[in-house]
Amino acid sequence: GDSVTQMEGPVTLSEEAFLTINCTYTATGYPSLFWYVQYPGEGLQLLLKATKADDKGSNKGFEATYRKETTSFHLEKGSVQVSDSAVYFCALLPNTGNQFYFGTGTSLTVIP
Amino acid sequence: EPEVTQTPSHQVTQMGQEVILRCVPISNHLYFYWYRQILGQKVEFLVSFYNNEISEKSEIFDDQFSVERPDGSNFTLKIRSTKLEDSAMYFCASRGRRQGGKNEQFFGPGTRLTVL
């Protein structure tokens, strides 16, 4: 069935370091892929998304490219800030149905 | 900016008790969802609701669970007889009509349920 496997955390980085959080998926057909972020005490917020192969989603300096050949959607940011400290969830939405499949979440802490 | 709200933020209950988790979706949204996350595990889909009926549910959503939209604004999840393994974070989400293939769901902050 459809599923998402996400890099386990927690991840601790110094400010301005490069970030990669790995995400791979299993799905039939052509799902849409998402990254959600949860800041402390808040709900899940959409960070970026990509709806077809080779699309790149980007927002707030974060990027992820939909790679069908490697079934991956890795999240990257060139220079993290303390304010990026949060839990990041990779998610998949099949092209039929409206149920999201989430990864386990990766906790990121950025230290000054 | 409109947002999904959930109450309470934390609910503690005794095993066997009934709990009702409440959500206020974004006002013009038509599709409503519940997800849950057991500590350290994946966020899992429970149920989707549209036009006053369940449109899809997972294996987790057994007879002890029910959902309701009692008025024009609230969307509730009831657990009739809580078990220890129901302890989790419960997220509500809503979405409007699909536009241009976009079907983003907007999530609330979650209710942490602790069953003792």
Coordinates of C-alpha atoms in Angstrom, one line a residue:
Chain A
G1 CA 0.0 0.0 0.0
D2 CA 0.9 3.7 0.0
S3 CA 3.4 4.8 2.6
V4 CA 6.1 7.3 3.5
T5 CA 9.4 6.7 5.1
Q6 CA 11.1 9.6 6.7
M7 CA 14.5 10.2 8.2
E8 CA 14.4 9.8 11.9
G9 CA 15.4 12.5 14.2
P10 CA 16.0 14.4 16.3
V11 CA 18.3 16.6 14.2
T12 CA 20.4 19.3 15.8
L13 CA 22.2 21.9 13.6
S14 CA 24.0 25.1 14.2
E15 CA 22.6 28.3 12.6
E16 CA 23.5 28.7 9.0
A17 CA 24.1 25.0 8.5
F18 CA 22.8 23.0 5.5
L19 CA 19.7 20.9 6.2
T20 CA 18.6 17.7 4.5
I21 CA 15.7 15.6 5.7
N22 CA 15.2 12.5 3.7
C23 CA 11.8 11.2 2.6
T24 CA 11.0 8.3 0.3
Y25 CA 7.6 7.0 -0.6
T26 CA 5.8 4.0 -2.0
A27 CA 2.7 4.6 -4.0
T28 CA 0.8 3.4 -7.1
G29 CA 0.2 5.9 -9.8
Y30 CA 1.2 9.5 -9.4
P31 CA 0.7 10.9 -5.9
S32 CA 1.2 14.5 -4.8
L33 CA 3.9 15.0 -2.2
F34 CA 4.0 17.5 0.7
W35 CA 6.1 18.7 3.5
Y36 CA 4.2 19.9 6.6
V37 CA 5.8 21.7 9.5
Q38 CA 4.6 21.9 13.1
Y39 CA 6.0 24.7 15.2
P40 CA 5.8 24.2 19.0
G41 CA 2.2 24.5 20.2
E42 CA 0.8 24.9 16.7
G43 CA -0.9 22.8 14.1
L44 CA 0.5 21.2 11.0
Q45 CA 1.2 23.9 8.4
L46 CA 1.8 23.2 4.7
L47 CA 5.4 24.1 3.9
L48 CA 5.6 23.1 0.3
K49 CA 4.3 20.6 -2.2
A50 CA 4.8 19.1 -5.6
T51 CA 2.1 17.4 -7.7
K52 CA 4.1 15.7 -10.5
A53 CA 7.5 14.2 -11.2
D54 CA 10.4 16.7 -11.5
D55 CA 8.4 19.5 -9.9
K56 CA 10.2 21.5 -7.2
G57 CA 8.3 22.9 -4.3
S58 CA 9.8 25.8 -2.5
N59 CA 8.9 28.1 0.4
K60 CA 10.8 30.1 3.0
G61 CA 14.1 28.9 1.6
F62 CA 13.1 25.3 1.8
E63 CA 13.1 23.2 -1.3
A64 CA 12.1 19.6 -2.3
T65 CA 12.1 18.0 -5.7
Y66 CA 9.7 15.2 -6.7
R67 CA 12.0 12.4 -8.0
K68 CA 10.0 9.6 -9.4
E69 CA 13.0 7.5 -10.4
T70 CA 14.2 7.4 -6.8
T71 CA 10.7 7.8 -5.2
S72 CA 12.0 10.6 -3.1
F73 CA 11.1 14.0 -1.9
H74 CA 14.0 15.2 0.3
L75 CA 13.7 18.5 2.1
E76 CA 16.6 20.9 1.9
K77 CA 17.6 24.3 3.1
G78 CA 20.9 26.0 2.5
S79 CA 21.1 28.0 5.7
V80 CA 18.9 27.2 8.7
Q81 CA 17.8 29.7 11.3
V82 CA 16.8 29.2 14.9
S83 CA 13.2 30.0 13.9
D84 CA 13.2 26.8 11.7
S85 CA 13.2 24.7 14.8
A86 CA 10.1 22.5 14.5
V87 CA 8.9 19.0 13.5
Y88 CA 8.8 18.3 9.8
F89 CA 6.4 15.8 8.2
C90 CA 6.6 14.4 4.8
A91 CA 3.2 13.3 3.4
L92 CA 1.7 11.7 0.3
L93 CA -1.7 12.2 -1.2
P94 CA -2.6 9.5 -3.7
N95 CA -4.1 10.6 -7.0
T96 CA -7.3 9.0 -6.1
G97 CA -8.9 9.3 -2.6
N98 CA -8.3 12.1 -0.2
Q99 CA -6.4 10.4 2.7
F100 CA -3.0 11.7 3.5
Y101 CA -0.2 9.3 4.4
F102 CA 2.4 10.8 6.7
G103 CA 5.9 10.0 7.8
T104 CA 6.8 9.8 11.5
G105 CA 8.1 13.4 11.5
T106 CA 11.6 14.7 12.1
S107 CA 12.3 17.1 14.9
L108 CA 14.8 19.8 14.0
T109 CA 16.5 22.0 16.6
V110 CA 18.7 24.9 15.4
I111 CA 21.1 26.3 17.9
P112 CA 22.6 29.8 17.7
Chain B
E1 CA -6.0 34.3 8.2
P2 CA -8.7 31.7 8.8
E3 CA -7.6 28.6 10.7
V4 CA -8.8 25.3 12.1
T5 CA -9.2 25.4 15.9
Q6 CA -9.4 22.4 18.3
T7 CA -10.5 22.1 21.9
P8 CA -9.4 21.1 24.4
S9 CA -5.6 21.2 23.8
H10 CA -5.1 18.4 26.3
Q11 CA -7.7 16.0 27.6
V12 CA -7.0 13.5 30.4
T13 CA -9.5 10.7 31.0
Q14 CA -9.9 7.4 32.7
M15 CA -10.0 4.2 30.7
G16 CA -13.6 3.3 29.8
Q17 CA -14.8 6.9 29.8
E18 CA -16.3 8.7 26.8
V19 CA -14.5 11.7 25.3
I20 CA -15.5 14.2 22.7
L21 CA -12.9 16.1 20.8
R22 CA -14.0 19.3 19.2
C23 CA -12.9 21.0 16.1
V24 CA -14.0 24.2 14.3
P25 CA -13.0 23.9 10.6
I26 CA -12.5 26.9 8.4
S27 CA -15.9 28.3 7.7
N28 CA -16.4 27.8 4.0
H29 CA -14.8 24.3 3.9
L30 CA -16.8 21.3 3.0
Y31 CA -14.5 18.3 3.7
F32 CA -13.5 17.4 7.2
Y33 CA -10.9 14.9 8.5
W34 CA -9.6 13.4 11.7
Y35 CA -6.0 12.0 12.0
R36 CA -4.1 10.8 15.0
Q37 CA -0.5 10.4 16.0
I38 CA 0.5 8.0 18.8
L39 CA 3.7 9.3 20.4
G40 CA 6.7 8.4 18.2
Q41 CA 4.6 7.0 15.4
K42 CA 3.2 8.2 12.1
V43 CA 0.3 10.5 11.7
E44 CA -2.6 8.2 10.7
F45 CA -5.8 8.9 8.9
L46 CA -9.0 8.1 10.8
V47 CA -11.9 9.4 8.9
S48 CA -13.2 11.8 6.3
F49 CA -16.6 13.5 6.3
Y50 CA -18.5 15.2 3.6
N51 CA -22.1 16.2 3.1
N52 CA -23.0 15.0 6.6
E53 CA -21.7 11.5 6.2
I54 CA -18.5 9.6 6.4
S55 CA -16.9 9.3 3.0
E56 CA -13.9 7.2 4.0
K57 CA -12.5 5.6 7.1
S58 CA -9.5 3.6 8.1
E59 CA -9.3 0.3 10.0
I60 CA -8.5 2.2 13.1
F61 CA -12.0 3.9 13.0
D62 CA -14.0 1.1 14.6
D63 CA -17.3 1.1 16.3
Q64 CA -16.0 3.0 19.4
F65 CA -15.4 6.0 17.2
S66 CA -18.0 8.3 15.8
V67 CA -18.0 11.7 14.1
E68 CA -20.7 14.4 13.9
R69 CA -21.3 17.8 12.6
P70 CA -23.9 18.9 15.2
D71 CA -24.3 22.4 13.9
G72 CA -22.9 24.6 11.1
S73 CA -19.5 25.1 12.7
N74 CA -18.4 22.2 14.9
F75 CA -17.0 18.9 13.9
T76 CA -16.6 16.4 16.7
L77 CA -14.9 13.0 17.3
K78 CA -16.4 10.9 20.0
I79 CA -14.6 7.9 21.5
R80 CA -17.2 5.9 23.4
S81 CA -15.1 3.8 25.8
T82 CA -11.5 4.9 25.8
K83 CA -8.7 2.5 26.0
L84 CA -5.1 3.1 27.0
E85 CA -4.0 2.7 23.4
D86 CA -6.2 5.6 22.4
S87 CA -3.7 8.0 24.0
A88 CA -2.5 10.1 21.1
M89 CA -2.5 13.5 19.5
Y90 CA -5.7 13.9 17.4
F91 CA -5.6 16.4 14.5
C92 CA -8.6 17.8 12.8
A93 CA -8.3 19.1 9.2
S94 CA -10.6 20.7 6.6
R95 CA -10.5 21.5 3.0
G96 CA -12.5 23.5 0.5
R97 CA -13.5 22.5 -3.0
R98 CA -10.7 21.2 -5.1
Q99 CA -9.4 24.0 -7.3
G100 CA -7.1 23.3 -10.2
G101 CA -6.2 19.9 -8.8
K102 CA -5.2 21.5 -5.5
N103 CA -6.6 19.7 -2.4
E104 CA -4.6 21.1 0.5
Q105 CA -5.9 20.2 3.9
F106 CA -5.6 22.7 6.7
F107 CA -4.8 21.3 10.1
G108 CA -5.6 22.3 13.6
P109 CA -3.1 22.4 16.5
G110 CA -4.3 19.0 17.8
T111 CA -5.7 17.7 21.0
R112 CA -3.5 15.6 23.1
L113 CA -5.6 12.7 24.7
T114 CA -4.1 10.9 27.6
V115 CA -6.0 7.8 28.8
L116 CA -5.1 6.6 32.3

